[in-house]
CSV table of C-alpha atoms in Angstrom, one decimal:
chain,number,residue,atom,x,y,z
A,484,UNK,CA,-62.4,54.1,-39.9
A,485,UNK,CA,-62.6,51.1,-38.3
A,486,UNK,CA,-61.6,49.0,-41.2
A,487,UNK,CA,-58.7,50.9,-41.7
A,488,UNK,CA,-57.5,50.6,-38.2
A,489,UNK,CA,-58.1,46.7,-38.4
A,490,UNK,CA,-56.4,46.4,-41.5
A,491,UNK,CA,-53.5,48.4,-40.5
A,492,UNK,CA,-53.1,46.2,-37.6
A,493,UNK,CA,-53.1,42.8,-39.5
A,494,UNK,CA,-50.4,44.9,-42.1
A,495,UNK,CA,-48.2,45.7,-38.8
A,496,UNK,CA,-48.8,42.1,-37.2
A,497,UNK,CA,-47.7,40.6,-40.8
A,498,UNK,CA,-44.5,42.5,-40.8
A,499,UNK,CA,-43.9,42.3,-37.1
A,500,UNK,CA,-44.0,38.6,-37.7
A,501,UNK,CA,-42.0,38.4,-40.8
A,502,UNK,CA,-39.5,40.2,-38.9
A,503,UNK,CA,-39.6,37.6,-35.9
A,504,UNK,CA,-39.9,35.0,-38.4
A,505,UNK,CA,-36.6,36.0,-40.0
A,506,UNK,CA,-34.9,36.5,-36.7
A,507,UNK,CA,-36.0,33.2,-35.7
A,508,UNK,CA,-34.6,31.6,-38.9
A,509,UNK,CA,-31.4,33.5,-38.8
A,510,UNK,CA,-31.0,32.5,-35.3
A,511,UNK,CA,-31.2,28.9,-35.9
A,512,UNK,CA,-29.2,29.3,-38.9
A,513,UNK,CA,-26.3,30.6,-36.7
A,514,UNK,CA,-27.1,27.9,-33.6
A,515,UNK,CA,-27.3,25.1,-36.2
A,516,UNK,CA,-24.0,25.4,-38.1
A,517,UNK,CA,-22.0,25.3,-35.3
A,518,UNK,CA,-23.8,22.5,-33.6
A,519,UNK,CA,-23.1,20.5,-37.2
A,520,UNK,CA,-19.4,21.5,-36.8
A,521,UNK,CA,-19.0,20.6,-33.3
A,522,UNK,CA,-20.7,17.0,-34.2
A,523,UNK,CA,-18.1,16.8,-37.1
A,524,UNK,CA,-15.6,17.1,-34.7
A,525,UNK,CA,-16.9,14.8,-32.3
A,526,UNK,CA,-17.0,12.4,-35.0
A,527,UNK,CA,-13.7,12.6,-36.4
A,528,UNK,CA,-12.1,12.4,-33.0
A,529,UNK,CA,-14.3,9.5,-32.1
A,530,UNK,CA,-13.3,7.8,-35.5
A,531,UNK,CA,-9.5,8.6,-34.9
A,532,UNK,CA,-10.1,7.1,-31.4
A,533,UNK,CA,-11.7,4.1,-32.4
A,534,UNK,CA,-9.0,3.7,-35.3
A,535,UNK,CA,-6.1,4.0,-32.5
A,536,UNK,CA,-7.9,1.4,-30.6
A,537,UNK,CA,-8.6,-0.9,-33.7
A,538,UNK,CA,-4.8,-0.8,-34.6
A,539,UNK,CA,-3.7,-1.4,-30.8
A,540,UNK,CA,-6.2,-4.2,-31.1
A,541,UNK,CA,-4.5,-5.9,-34.2
A,542,UNK,CA,-1.2,-4.9,-32.6
A,543,UNK,CA,-2.2,-7.1,-29.5
A,544,UNK,CA,-4.0,-9.8,-31.5
A,545,UNK,CA,-1.0,-10.2,-33.8
A,546,UNK,CA,1.3,-10.2,-30.6
A,547,UNK,CA,-1.0,-12.9,-29.2
A,548,UNK,CA,-0.7,-14.6,-32.4
A,549,UNK,CA,3.0,-15.0,-32.2
A,550,UNK,CA,3.2,-15.6,-28.5
A,551,UNK,CA,0.4,-19.0,-29.3
A,552,UNK,CA,2.8,-19.9,-32.2
A,553,UNK,CA,5.8,-19.8,-30.2
A,554,UNK,CA,3.8,-21.5,-27.1
A,555,UNK,CA,2.6,-24.3,-29.9
A,556,UNK,CA,5.6,-25.1,-30.9
A,557,UNK,CA,7.0,-25.2,-27.3
A,558,UNK,CA,4.0,-27.4,-26.5
A,559,UNK,CA,4.8,-29.8,-29.3
A,560,UNK,CA,8.6,-30.0,-28.5
A,561,UNK,CA,7.1,-31.0,-24.7
A,562,UNK,CA,4.6,-33.5,-26.4
A,563,UNK,CA,7.2,-34.7,-28.5
A,564,UNK,CA,9.9,-35.3,-25.3
A,565,UNK,CA,7.0,-37.0,-23.4
A,566,UNK,CA,5.9,-39.3,-26.3
A,567,UNK,CA,9.8,-40.3,-26.2
A,568,UNK,CA,9.8,-40.6,-22.7
A,569,UNK,CA,6.4,-42.6,-22.8
A,570,UNK,CA,7.8,-44.7,-25.4
A,571,UNK,CA,11.2,-45.7,-23.7
A,572,UNK,CA,8.8,-46.4,-20.3
A,573,UNK,CA,6.9,-48.8,-22.2
A,574,UNK,CA,9.8,-50.6,-23.7
A,575,UNK,CA,11.5,-50.4,-20.3
A,576,UNK,CA,7.9,-51.8,-18.7
A,577,UNK,CA,8.1,-54.4,-21.5
A,578,UNK,CA,11.9,-55.2,-20.7
A,579,UNK,CA,11.0,-55.0,-16.7
A,580,UNK,CA,8.0,-57.3,-17.2
A,581,UNK,CA,9.7,-59.9,-19.1
A,582,UNK,CA,12.5,-59.9,-16.4
A,583,UNK,CA,9.8,-60.3,-13.7
A,584,UNK,CA,8.3,-63.1,-15.9
A,585,UNK,CA,11.6,-64.7,-15.8
A,586,UNK,CA,12.1,-64.1,-12.3
A,587,UNK,CA,8.9,-65.6,-11.7
A,588,UNK,CA,9.7,-68.7,-13.4
A,589,UNK,CA,12.9,-69.1,-11.7
A,590,UNK,CA,11.2,-68.8,-8.2
A,591,UNK,CA,8.8,-71.5,-9.6
A,592,UNK,CA,11.4,-73.5,-10.6
A,593,UNK,CA,13.6,-72.8,-7.2
A,594,UNK,CA,10.3,-73.6,-4.8
A,595,UNK,CA,10.0,-77.0,-7.2
A,596,UNK,CA,13.7,-77.6,-6.5
A,597,UNK,CA,13.3,-76.6,-3.0
A,598,UNK,CA,10.4,-79.0,-2.6
A,599,UNK,CA,12.3,-82.0,-4.3
A,600,UNK,CA,15.3,-81.4,-2.1
A,601,UNK,CA,13.0,-81.0,0.9
A,602,UNK,CA,11.7,-84.4,0.4
A,603,UNK,CA,15.1,-86.0,-0.2
A,604,UNK,CA,16.4,-84.3,3.1
A,605,UNK,CA,13.3,-85.6,5.0
A,606,UNK,CA,14.3,-89.2,3.6
A,607,UNK,CA,18.2,-88.8,3.9
A,608,UNK,CA,17.2,-87.7,7.8
A,609,UNK,CA,15.1,-90.9,8.2
A,610,UNK,CA,18.1,-92.9,6.6
A,611,UNK,CA,20.3,-91.3,8.8
A,612,UNK,CA,18.3,-92.1,12.0
A,613,UNK,CA,18.1,-95.8,11.2
A,614,UNK,CA,21.9,-95.7,10.8
A,615,UNK,CA,22.5,-94.0,14.2
A,616,UNK,CA,20.3,-96.4,15.8
A,617,UNK,CA,22.3,-99.2,14.3
A,618,UNK,CA,25.9,-97.3,15.1
A,619,UNK,CA,24.9,-96.9,18.7
A,620,UNK,CA,24.3,-100.7,18.6
A,621,UNK,CA,27.5,-101.7,17.2
A,622,UNK,CA,29.5,-99.4,19.7
A,623,UNK,CA,29.0,-102.9,22.4
A,624,UNK,CA,31.0,-104.4,19.8
A,625,UNK,CA,34.4,-102.4,19.9
A,626,UNK,CA,36.5,-103.0,22.3
A,627,UNK,CA,37.2,-100.4,25.0
A,628,UNK,CA,40.9,-100.1,24.4
A,629,UNK,CA,39.7,-99.7,20.9
A,630,UNK,CA,36.8,-97.6,21.8
A,631,UNK,CA,38.8,-94.2,22.3
A,632,UNK,CA,39.4,-93.7,18.5
A,633,UNK,CA,35.7,-93.6,17.8
A,634,UNK,CA,35.0,-91.9,20.7
A,635,UNK,CA,34.4,-88.6,19.6
A,636,UNK,CA,32.5,-89.9,16.5
A,637,UNK,CA,30.2,-92.0,18.7
A,638,UNK,CA,29.8,-88.9,21.6
A,639,UNK,CA,28.4,-86.9,18.3
A,640,UNK,CA,25.5,-89.1,17.8
A,641,UNK,CA,22.2,-87.8,19.1
A,642,UNK,CA,21.0,-89.1,22.2
A,643,UNK,CA,17.4,-89.3,21.1
A,644,UNK,CA,14.9,-88.2,18.4
A,645,UNK,CA,14.5,-84.4,19.9
A,646,UNK,CA,18.2,-83.9,20.0
A,647,UNK,CA,18.5,-85.2,16.1
A,648,UNK,CA,15.8,-82.8,14.9
A,649,UNK,CA,17.6,-80.2,16.2
A,650,UNK,CA,21.0,-81.3,14.5
A,651,UNK,CA,21.8,-80.7,11.0
A,652,UNK,CA,21.0,-83.8,8.7
A,653,UNK,CA,24.3,-83.3,6.8
A,654,UNK,CA,26.5,-82.9,10.0
A,655,UNK,CA,24.9,-86.1,11.1
A,656,UNK,CA,25.4,-87.6,7.9
A,657,UNK,CA,29.2,-86.8,8.3
A,658,UNK,CA,29.1,-88.4,11.3
A,659,UNK,CA,27.7,-91.9,10.4
A,660,UNK,CA,29.9,-91.8,7.5
A,661,UNK,CA,32.9,-91.0,9.4
A,662,UNK,CA,32.0,-93.6,11.9
A,663,UNK,CA,31.6,-96.6,9.2
A,664,UNK,CA,34.6,-95.3,7.6
A,665,UNK,CA,36.7,-96.1,11.1
A,666,UNK,CA,34.8,-98.9,12.2
A,667,UNK,CA,35.5,-100.5,8.6
A,668,UNK,CA,39.2,-100.0,9.3
A,669,UNK,CA,39.4,-101.5,12.9
A,670,UNK,CA,37.5,-104.5,11.5
A,671,UNK,CA,39.9,-105.1,8.8
A,672,UNK,CA,42.9,-104.8,10.7
A,673,UNK,CA,44.7,-106.6,13.7
A,674,UNK,CA,45.4,-104.6,17.2
A,675,UNK,CA,47.6,-105.5,19.8
A,676,UNK,CA,46.8,-104.1,23.3
A,677,UNK,CA,47.3,-104.4,26.7
A,678,UNK,CA,43.8,-104.3,28.9
A,679,UNK,CA,41.8,-105.6,31.8
A,680,UNK,CA,39.4,-108.0,30.7
A,681,UNK,CA,36.8,-109.6,33.3
A,682,UNK,CA,37.2,-113.0,34.1
A,683,UNK,CA,34.7,-114.9,36.9
A,684,UNK,CA,33.9,-111.3,38.1
A,685,UNK,CA,36.8,-110.2,38.4
A,686,UNK,CA,39.7,-108.2,35.8
A,687,UNK,CA,42.5,-109.7,34.6
A,688,UNK,CA,45.4,-107.8,32.8
A,689,UNK,CA,46.1,-109.4,29.8
A,690,UNK,CA,48.0,-109.2,26.3
A,691,UNK,CA,44.9,-109.1,23.6
A,692,UNK,CA,45.1,-109.8,19.9
A,693,UNK,CA,42.1,-108.6,18.0
A,694,UNK,CA,41.7,-109.7,14.7
A,695,UNK,CA,39.4,-107.0,13.3
A,696,UNK,CA,36.0,-106.8,15.4
A,697,UNK,CA,35.0,-110.6,15.0
A,698,UNK,CA,37.8,-112.4,17.9
A,699,UNK,CA,39.9,-111.3,20.4
A,700,UNK,CA,42.8,-113.6,21.7
A,701,UNK,CA,44.0,-113.0,25.2
A,702,UNK,CA,46.8,-114.4,27.1
A,703,UNK,CA,48.4,-113.8,30.5
A,704,UNK,CA,52.1,-112.5,30.9
A,705,UNK,CA,53.1,-115.8,32.1
A,706,UNK,CA,51.7,-117.6,29.2
A,707,UNK,CA,49.7,-120.0,31.7
A,708,UNK,CA,46.1,-118.6,30.8
A,709,UNK,CA,44.2,-117.6,28.0
A,710,UNK,CA,40.8,-116.8,26.2
A,711,UNK,CA,38.6,-116.2,23.4
A,712,UNK,CA,36.7,-113.2,23.1
A,713,UNK,CA,33.4,-112.8,20.9
A,714,UNK,CA,31.3,-109.6,20.4
A,715,UNK,CA,27.8,-109.0,21.8
A,716,UNK,CA,25.4,-106.6,22.4
A,717,UNK,CA,26.3,-106.2,25.9
A,718,UNK,CA,30.0,-106.3,25.3
A,719,UNK,CA,32.9,-108.5,24.6
A,720,UNK,CA,32.2,-112.1,26.0
A,721,UNK,CA,35.3,-113.9,27.3
A,722,UNK,CA,35.8,-117.7,27.3
A,723,UNK,CA,38.6,-118.9,28.9
A,724,UNK,CA,41.0,-121.4,26.6
A,725,UNK,CA,44.5,-121.9,29.2
A,726,UNK,CA,45.3,-124.9,26.2
A,727,UNK,CA,45.6,-122.0,23.7
A,728,UNK,CA,47.9,-119.8,25.7
A,729,UNK,CA,51.2,-120.8,23.6
A,730,UNK,CA,49.5,-120.2,20.2
A,731,UNK,CA,48.0,-117.0,21.0
A,732,UNK,CA,51.6,-115.7,22.6
A,733,UNK,CA,53.2,-117.1,19.3
A,734,UNK,CA,50.7,-115.1,17.1
A,735,UNK,CA,51.3,-112.1,19.3
A,736,UNK,CA,55.5,-112.3,18.9
A,737,UNK,CA,54.8,-112.9,15.2
A,738,UNK,CA,52.8,-109.6,14.7
A,739,UNK,CA,55.7,-108.0,17.0
A,740,UNK,CA,58.1,-109.5,14.5
A,741,UNK,CA,60.1,-111.1,17.7
A,742,UNK,CA,59.6,-114.7,15.6
A,743,UNK,CA,60.0,-116.0,12.4
A,744,UNK,CA,56.8,-115.3,10.0
A,745,UNK,CA,54.9,-118.0,10.2
A,746,UNK,CA,51.2,-119.5,9.9
A,747,UNK,CA,49.5,-119.8,13.2
A,748,UNK,CA,46.3,-121.3,13.7
A,749,UNK,CA,44.0,-120.2,16.2
A,750,UNK,CA,40.6,-121.4,17.5
A,751,UNK,CA,37.9,-119.2,16.5
A,752,UNK,CA,34.8,-121.2,18.0
A,753,UNK,CA,34.0,-123.1,21.3
A,754,UNK,CA,31.6,-125.4,22.2
A,755,UNK,CA,30.0,-126.0,18.6
A,756,UNK,CA,30.6,-122.5,17.4
A,757,UNK,CA,33.6,-122.8,14.9
A,758,UNK,CA,36.6,-124.5,14.5
A,759,UNK,CA,40.6,-123.7,13.6
């Protein structure tokens, strides 16, 4: 009885276990099929999403590539423009460099010319100064009655070296040349004037015939007195020669065309200084 009971129990367990096994198998089968189908649906959606993303990326890449090509063409144009500008600037720089070199050479030549001109001007200033000294000395050789014609020129001479240094060398040269020209004109002509000359610490009004700036012949209005003048560093010096009065008056009349044209010998020196 016991054996039969155990056998029955075993058989019963096997039958129940089989049922449960079948149930579990059916249950798993029912669950697995939907899961697989869900995963399949999920894989398709992901693939579609990836495909769409890939297409979008390809589109973006194509757009970027097109933009890059356009940008590259723009950059190439700009680079070409810049290269032409650089070439133009280099050419201009070369021209400017050449111009600057020419200017520098010109400046060097001007500086050299300036130095030469400065040296020449300094030498000229020295020469002018020496002649100004001579002219101031010559001033006393010119009779006062003839001095008026040269007064402006002599007043234009510098009084000293300081005044000369502040004056224009060219202006000083013009003054010196003008004075020499006027003095030469006085020396090459005869001049008839009426003036006061010093005689024995007095002054006497007489007619004076100046032969250039070498000699002066004075005669009184009554033709009773005469004198011969010579220039000196202290002014004109007069030596009385009453015996020459008639000849001096005749010379004056010939010069004034009041007498016939003739040669009138005049005494040029006294006491061994000269003769007729």
